[in-house]
Amino acid sequence: MHQVPSPPKGWLRQGGGKLLLVGVLLVASLGYFGWTAFRSSTVYYRTVDELLALGERAYHKDMRVSGKLVAGSFQRVPGSTQAFFVLTDPKGEGRLLATYTGVVPELFFNPYSEIVLEGQLQPNGVFVAEQVIVKCPSKYASQPLGEVPQGN
């Protein structure tokens, strides 16, 4: 039977320690990057009511909030891309004033759309959005208001 040779005595002093340290640092950094990528890709969003219930604990924290656009609340500052609007929770009475600077997707105004904002709630009660995501269930897109879609 063949015996596996043992490392030479003093191999840590001859550069083996550096190689071991580099390997440990490489594995640790890959693990850290994998963990942060997973954590940021699984960001949970809150409803308007959930966000408002947090009160001061929500101020200046990056988060996502989901709601429906309150009809007639959208206003754009003349000559700019800054907009103000109000989101509401479909199940509650909470209303959230939000602002966004940028181009708003056309689906934003679809009554079936769910709007997800990424940004921060400020102490003045305004949610400053850095990104707007519009989720529109396509099976409802062509249904007239008041009609219930038939099962597929």
XYZ file of C-alpha atoms in Angstrom:
152
model
C 0.000 0.000 0.000
C 1.260 3.448 -0.927
C 1.661 5.964 1.864
C 0.820 9.631 1.338
C 3.886 11.690 2.042
C 3.577 14.145 4.902
C 4.443 17.774 4.284
C 8.048 18.605 4.932
C 8.889 19.949 8.357
C 8.770 23.703 8.457
C 6.541 23.999 5.352
C 4.632 26.873 6.981
C 7.857 28.827 7.176
C 8.703 28.032 3.539
C 5.645 29.769 1.995
C 2.946 27.216 2.773
C 1.484 29.549 5.393
C 1.066 32.321 2.846
C -0.669 29.956 0.468
C -2.980 28.769 3.243
C -3.768 32.368 4.231
C -4.544 33.326 0.603
C -6.847 30.308 0.288
C -8.718 31.160 3.496
C -9.100 34.806 2.424
C -10.343 33.752 -1.017
C -12.973 31.397 0.398
C -14.068 33.993 2.984
C -14.409 36.767 0.399
C -16.362 34.551 -2.016
C -18.654 33.548 0.851
C -19.175 37.182 1.844
C -19.986 38.291 -1.722
C -22.356 35.375 -2.156
C -24.141 36.198 1.090
C -24.536 39.916 0.251
C -25.769 39.138 -3.272
C -28.345 36.701 -1.892
C -29.442 39.150 0.795
C -29.938 42.035 -1.650
C -31.777 39.866 -4.167
C -34.308 38.728 -1.584
C -35.340 42.195 -0.442
C -38.801 42.042 1.023
C -41.257 44.848 0.411
C -43.808 46.233 2.811
C -47.326 47.405 2.157
C -48.194 51.057 2.758
C -49.917 50.166 6.047
C -46.915 48.114 7.239
C -44.520 50.949 6.443
C -46.660 53.549 8.215
C -46.973 51.279 11.258
C -43.175 51.323 11.669
C -43.244 55.056 12.367
C -39.840 56.574 13.195
C -38.107 53.194 12.889
C -38.570 53.409 9.100
C -36.886 56.802 8.647
C -33.818 56.924 6.396
C -33.719 53.139 5.842
C -33.532 51.641 2.357
C -36.705 49.688 1.745
C -39.364 48.748 -0.757
C -43.017 49.657 -0.382
C -45.906 48.352 -2.460
C -49.257 49.974 -3.116
C -51.767 51.290 -5.634
C -51.725 54.771 -7.138
C -54.524 56.961 -5.759
C -56.478 58.167 -8.799
C -55.820 61.824 -9.591
C -52.900 62.139 -7.174
C -50.099 62.158 -9.771
C -48.541 65.605 -10.302
C -45.372 66.498 -12.168
C -43.350 69.621 -11.412
C -43.593 71.729 -14.610
C -40.432 71.581 -16.707
C -38.838 68.737 -14.726
C -38.999 64.992 -14.250
C -39.883 65.268 -10.555
C -43.273 63.816 -9.693
C -45.415 63.599 -6.573
C -48.137 61.012 -6.053
C -49.962 59.089 -3.356
C -49.950 55.316 -2.868
C -52.506 53.448 -0.834
C -52.776 49.961 0.550
C -55.644 48.094 -1.155
C -56.628 46.489 2.164
C -56.229 49.523 4.416
C -56.795 53.214 4.640
C -53.140 54.209 4.848
C -51.878 56.719 2.327
C -48.267 57.476 1.534
C -47.069 60.625 -0.225
C -44.176 59.733 -2.518
C -41.825 61.592 -4.803
C -39.739 60.309 -7.699
C -37.405 62.039 -10.114
C -37.247 60.275 -13.461
C -39.364 58.828 -16.223
C -42.444 57.028 -14.952
C -43.460 53.892 -16.921
C -46.762 54.123 -18.823
C -48.137 51.108 -16.919
C -47.892 53.264 -13.800
C -51.378 54.593 -14.584
C -53.021 51.193 -15.169
C -55.704 50.652 -12.486
C -54.611 47.003 -12.112
C -50.945 47.794 -11.563
C -49.125 47.232 -8.326
C -46.434 49.843 -7.791
C -43.278 49.001 -5.854
C -41.044 51.882 -4.835
C -37.452 51.531 -3.671
C -36.188 54.345 -1.497
C -36.395 55.895 1.958
C -39.115 57.331 4.156
C -38.232 60.805 5.399
C -39.248 62.287 8.776
C -41.667 64.639 6.974
C -43.674 61.548 5.912
C -42.639 61.630 2.242
C -41.221 58.473 0.671
C -38.347 59.485 -1.632
C -38.206 56.815 -4.332
C -34.997 56.047 -6.184
C -36.641 53.427 -8.394
C -40.188 52.676 -9.532
C -41.192 49.128 -10.424
C -44.620 48.587 -11.971
C -46.075 45.111 -11.713
C -49.063 44.603 -13.972
C -50.875 41.263 -14.074
C -51.216 40.718 -17.826
C -54.377 38.629 -17.534
C -56.210 41.707 -16.228
C -54.741 44.217 -18.672
C -57.513 43.972 -21.266
C -60.437 43.474 -18.873
C -62.895 46.382 -18.658
C -63.399 47.812 -15.183
C -65.902 45.883 -13.117
C -65.596 42.623 -15.079
C -64.234 39.568 -13.348
C -61.847 37.562 -15.533
C -62.896 33.978 -16.236
C -60.658 31.135 -15.006
C -58.011 29.845 -17.394
